[in-house]
PDB file of C-alpha atoms in Angstrom:
ATOM      1  CA  MET A 795      98.363  85.378  96.270  1.00 88.00           C
ATOM      2  CA  LEU A 796      95.625  87.440  97.768  1.00 93.00           C
ATOM      3  CA  LYS A 797      96.906  91.379  98.416  1.00 91.00           C
ATOM      4  CA  PHE A 798      94.598  94.679  98.400  1.00 94.00           C
ATOM      5  CA  ARG A 799      95.335  96.140  94.902  1.00 93.00           C
ATOM      6  CA  THR A 800      97.712  99.577  95.206  1.00 94.00           C
ATOM      7  CA  MET A 801      98.340 100.251  91.562  1.00 94.00           C
ATOM      8  CA  GLN A 802      96.575 101.875  89.089  1.00 94.00           C
ATOM      9  CA  VAL A 803      95.091  99.804  86.183  1.00 94.00           C
ATOM     10  CA  GLY A 804      96.836  98.864  83.248  1.00 92.00           C
ATOM     11  CA  SER A 805     100.113  98.879  85.449  1.00 91.00           C
ATOM     12  CA  GLU A 806     101.329  95.778  83.603  1.00 88.00           C
ATOM     13  CA  GLU A 807     101.233  97.880  80.406  1.00 92.00           C
ATOM     14  CA  ALA A 808     103.445 100.515  82.169  1.00 89.00           C
ATOM     15  CA  LEU A 809     106.119  97.906  82.891  1.00 88.00           C
ATOM     16  CA  PRO A 810     108.029  98.122  79.561  1.00 87.00           C
ATOM     17  CA  SER A 811     108.343 101.934  79.959  1.00 90.00           C
ATOM     18  CA  LEU A 812     109.918 101.767  83.361  1.00 89.00           C
ATOM     19  CA  LEU A 813     112.446  98.711  83.671  1.00 83.00           C
ATOM     20  CA  ASP A 814     115.478 100.907  82.741  1.00 83.00           C
ATOM     21  CA  GLN A 815     114.638 102.877  86.068  1.00 85.00           C
ATOM     22  CA  SER A 816     114.237 100.062  88.366  1.00 81.00           C
ATOM     23  CA  ASP A 817     116.059 100.058  91.866  1.00 74.00           C
ATOM     24  CA  GLY A 818     115.562  96.486  92.398  1.00 69.00           C
ATOM     25  CA  GLN A 819     118.870  93.923  90.984  1.00 67.00           C
ATOM     26  CA  GLY A 820     118.671  90.670  89.658  1.00 72.00           C
ATOM     27  CA  PRO A 821     115.017  89.493  88.462  1.00 78.00           C
ATOM     28  CA  LEU A 822     113.252  92.000  91.188  1.00 76.00           C
ATOM     29  CA  PHE A 823     111.648  95.420  89.360  1.00 78.00           C
ATOM     30  CA  LYS A 824     111.501  97.992  92.147  1.00 79.00           C
ATOM     31  CA  LEU A 825     110.959 101.511  91.667  1.00 81.00           C
ATOM     32  CA  ARG A 826     110.901 103.558  95.080  1.00 81.00           C
ATOM     33  CA  ASP A 827     108.699 106.292  93.253  1.00 86.00           C
ATOM     34  CA  ASP A 828     107.125 103.955  91.378  1.00 90.00           C
ATOM     35  CA  PRO A 829     103.989 106.277  88.977  1.00 93.00           C
ATOM     36  CA  ARG A 830     102.036 103.772  88.728  1.00 94.00           C
ATOM     37  CA  ILE A 831     100.919 103.011  92.669  1.00 94.00           C
ATOM     38  CA  THR A 832      97.702 104.783  93.927  1.00 95.00           C
ATOM     39  CA  SER A 833      97.702 107.484  96.662  1.00 93.00           C
ATOM     40  CA  ILE A 834      96.450 104.877  99.272  1.00 95.00           C
ATOM     41  CA  GLY A 835      98.694 102.324  97.772  1.00 94.00           C
ATOM     42  CA  THR A 836     101.650 104.419  98.755  1.00 91.00           C
ATOM     43  CA  THR A 837     100.539 103.968 102.776  1.00 91.00           C
ATOM     44  CA  LEU A 838      99.184 100.297 102.082  1.00 92.00           C
ATOM     45  CA  ARG A 839     102.666  99.346 100.954  1.00 88.00           C
ATOM     46  CA  ARG A 840     104.985 101.425 103.711  1.00 86.00           C
ATOM     47  CA  TYR A 841     103.166  99.399 106.249  1.00 86.00           C
ATOM     48  CA  SER A 842     102.151  96.495 104.418  1.00 86.00           C
ATOM     49  CA  LEU A 843      98.852  96.499 104.738  1.00 91.00           C
ATOM     50  CA  ASP A 844      98.249  95.487 101.103  1.00 91.00           C
ATOM     51  CA  GLU A 845      99.506  91.950 102.600  1.00 90.00           C
ATOM     52  CA  LEU A 846      96.579  91.409 105.010  1.00 94.00           C
ATOM     53  CA  PRO A 847      94.595  89.580 102.457  1.00 96.00           C
ATOM     54  CA  GLN A 848      97.082  86.685 102.380  1.00 96.00           C
ATOM     55  CA  LEU A 849      96.023  85.448 105.512  1.00 96.00           C
ATOM     56  CA  VAL A 850      93.217  83.944 103.766  1.00 97.00           C
ATOM     57  CA  ASN A 851      96.052  82.027 101.326  1.00 97.00           C
ATOM     58  CA  VAL A 852      97.950  81.398 104.810  1.00 97.00           C
ATOM     59  CA  LEU A 853      94.620  79.531 105.950  1.00 97.00           C
ATOM     60  CA  ARG A 854      93.395  77.678 102.757  1.00 97.00           C
ATOM     61  CA  GLY A 855      97.251  76.042 102.877  1.00 97.00           C
ATOM     62  CA  HIS A 856      98.569  77.880  99.881  1.00 96.00           C
ATOM     63  CA  MET A 857     100.994  79.990 102.138  1.00 97.00           C
ATOM     64  CA  SER A 858     102.927  80.226 105.327  1.00 97.00           C
ATOM     65  CA  LEU A 859     103.158  83.001 107.874  1.00 96.00           C
ATOM     66  CA  VAL A 860     106.990  83.054 107.743  1.00 97.00           C
ATOM     67  CA  GLY A 861     109.062  81.730 104.470  1.00 96.00           C
ATOM     68  CA  PRO A 862     110.937  83.094 101.849  1.00 94.00           C
ATOM     69  CA  ARG A 863     109.386  86.008 100.017  1.00 88.00           C
ATOM     70  CA  PRO A 864     106.665  84.908  97.499  1.00 89.00           C
ATOM     71  CA  PRO A 865     108.423  85.032  93.992  1.00 88.00           C
ATOM     72  CA  LEU A 866     106.243  86.175  90.406  1.00 85.00           C
ATOM     73  CA  ALA A 867     106.290  83.700  87.822  1.00 87.00           C
ATOM     74  CA  SER A 868     108.781  86.181  85.786  1.00 85.00           C
ATOM     75  CA  GLU A 869     110.817  86.156  88.463  1.00 85.00           C
ATOM     76  CA  VAL A 870     111.084  82.147  88.621  1.00 91.00           C
ATOM     77  CA  GLU A 871     111.774  81.798  85.105  1.00 90.00           C
ATOM     78  CA  THR A 872     114.890  83.277  85.613  1.00 88.00           C
ATOM     79  CA  TYR A 873     116.547  81.216  89.093  1.00 90.00           C
ATOM     80  CA  GLY A 874     119.432  79.241  88.292  1.00 90.00           C
ATOM     81  CA  HIS A 875     119.568  75.863  90.080  1.00 90.00           C
ATOM     82  CA  ASP A 876     120.634  77.340  93.601  1.00 90.00           C
ATOM     83  CA  VAL A 877     118.171  79.808  93.710  1.00 92.00           C
ATOM     84  CA  ARG A 878     115.235  77.251  92.990  1.00 93.00           C
ATOM     85  CA  ARG A 879     116.164  75.906  96.414  1.00 93.00           C
ATOM     86  CA  ARG A 880     114.250  78.870  97.990  1.00 92.00           C
ATOM     87  CA  LEU A 881     110.871  77.108  96.373  1.00 93.00           C
ATOM     88  CA  LEU A 882     111.532  74.007  98.772  1.00 93.00           C
ATOM     89  CA  VAL A 883     109.471  75.924 101.338  1.00 94.00           C
ATOM     90  CA  LYS A 884     105.783  77.750 100.722  1.00 95.00           C
ATOM     91  CA  PRO A 885     106.126  81.165 100.509  1.00 96.00           C
ATOM     92  CA  GLY A 886     105.571  83.586 103.649  1.00 96.00           C
ATOM     93  CA  MET A 887     103.854  86.631 104.706  1.00 94.00           C
ATOM     94  CA  THR A 888     107.001  87.774 106.300  1.00 94.00           C
ATOM     95  CA  GLY A 889     110.625  86.169 106.672  1.00 94.00           C
ATOM     96  CA  LEU A 890     114.265  87.315 107.016  1.00 94.00           C
ATOM     97  CA  TRP A 891     114.116  89.387 104.099  1.00 89.00           C
ATOM     98  CA  GLN A 892     111.438  91.765 105.560  1.00 87.00           C
ATOM     99  CA  ILE A 893     113.123  91.732 108.630  1.00 90.00           C
ATOM    100  CA  ASN A 894     116.571  92.914 107.373  1.00 90.00           C
ATOM    101  CA  GLY A 895     115.602  95.500 104.886  1.00 85.00           C
ATOM    102  CA  ARG A 896     112.498  94.689 102.732  1.00 77.00           C
ATOM    103  CA  SER A 897     113.408  96.304  99.617  1.00 76.00           C
ATOM    104  CA  ASP A 898     116.109  97.827  99.834  1.00 81.00           C
ATOM    105  CA  LEU A 899     117.978  94.440  99.829  1.00 85.00           C
ATOM    106  CA  THR A 900     120.078  93.440  97.015  1.00 85.00           C
ATOM    107  CA  TRP A 901     118.942  90.545  95.057  1.00 86.00           C
ATOM    108  CA  GLU A 902     121.615  88.707  96.433  1.00 88.00           C
ATOM    109  CA  GLU A 903     120.796  89.352  99.929  1.00 91.00           C
ATOM    110  CA  SER A 904     117.143  88.266  99.354  1.00 89.00           C
ATOM    111  CA  VAL A 905     118.408  85.025  98.015  1.00 91.00           C
ATOM    112  CA  ARG A 906     120.703  84.559 100.868  1.00 94.00           C
ATOM    113  CA  PHE A 907     118.297  85.444 103.354  1.00 95.00           C
ATOM    114  CA  ASP A 908     115.800  83.191 101.779  1.00 94.00           C
ATOM    115  CA  LEU A 909     118.064  80.327 101.328  1.00 95.00           C
ATOM    116  CA  TYR A 910     119.333  80.369 104.902  1.00 96.00           C
ATOM    117  CA  TYR A 911     115.674  80.141 105.783  1.00 96.00           C
ATOM    118  CA  VAL A 912     115.184  77.347 103.997  1.00 95.00           C
ATOM    119  CA  GLU A 913     118.067  75.314 105.117  1.00 95.00           C
ATOM    120  CA  ASN A 914     117.782  76.538 108.948  1.00 96.00           C
ATOM    121  CA  TRP A 915     114.675  76.503 109.699  1.00 95.00           C
ATOM    122  CA  SER A 916     113.011  76.071 113.428  1.00 97.00           C
ATOM    123  CA  VAL A 917     109.874  76.865 115.246  1.00 97.00           C
ATOM    124  CA  MET A 918     112.010  79.159 117.381  1.00 97.00           C
ATOM    125  CA  SER A 919     113.423  81.195 114.274  1.00 97.00           C
ATOM    126  CA  ASP A 920     109.556  81.563 112.808  1.00 97.00           C
ATOM    127  CA  LEU A 921     108.504  83.138 116.213  1.00 97.00           C
ATOM    128  CA  MET A 922     111.707  85.541 116.424  1.00 96.00           C
ATOM    129  CA  ILE A 923     110.890  86.727 112.830  1.00 96.00           C
ATOM    130  CA  LEU A 924     107.370  87.055 113.674  1.00 95.00           C
ATOM    131  CA  TRP A 925     108.361  89.236 116.867  1.00 94.00           C
ATOM    132  CA  ARG A 926     110.459  91.408 114.210  1.00 93.00           C
ATOM    133  CA  THR A 927     108.322  91.620 112.068  1.00 91.00           C
ATOM    134  CA  GLY A 928     106.042  94.254 114.135  1.00 86.00           C
ATOM    135  CA  ARG A 929     109.095  96.388 114.552  1.00 84.00           C
ATOM    136  CA  ALA A 930     109.896  96.569 110.670  1.00 81.00           C
ATOM    137  CA  VAL A 931     106.447  97.458 109.780  1.00 81.00           C
ATOM    138  CA  LEU A 932     105.886  99.939 112.333  1.00 81.00           C
ATOM    139  CA  HIS A 933     109.294 101.719 111.127  1.00 75.00           C
ATOM    140  CA  ALA A 934     108.278 101.249 107.361  1.00 66.00           C
ATOM    141  CA  SER A 935     111.748 101.293 106.339  1.00 63.00           C
ATOM    142  CA  GLY A 936     112.533 100.106 103.064  1.00 60.00           C
ATOM    143  CA  ALA A 937     108.780  99.765 102.468  1.00 60.00           C
ATOM    144  CA  TYR A 938     108.000 101.058  98.754  1.00 53.00           C
TER     145      TYR A 938
END
């Protein structure tokens, strides 16, 4: 998955020292004021501009415009059988998780939105999600 780099070099090596400060739940690591993020990275993330390169992934057929949040391999390793259902469809650049809270969602809420999407997909729901994504990105709520 392509993205603009928003973190300093060596950010993965610094992760273990930050794990106890995580604002995320379950396998998600989120830190509202992550010291590894560059100053320009903060702006790119706030308005989801760091994700624009994912359009290349969409054109290549590796991702969809709308779908479940793309997981990290380390997250997938912790998935239970029920959560693995979110892997039945391609991950998306946006989805119910983005228009309903982004990083402010709990792990359980994020999974619930992704599973609902997988089980209830329709063209109309994709169009509605795409429409609402613009507002979510412009307001930058839950983006960090």
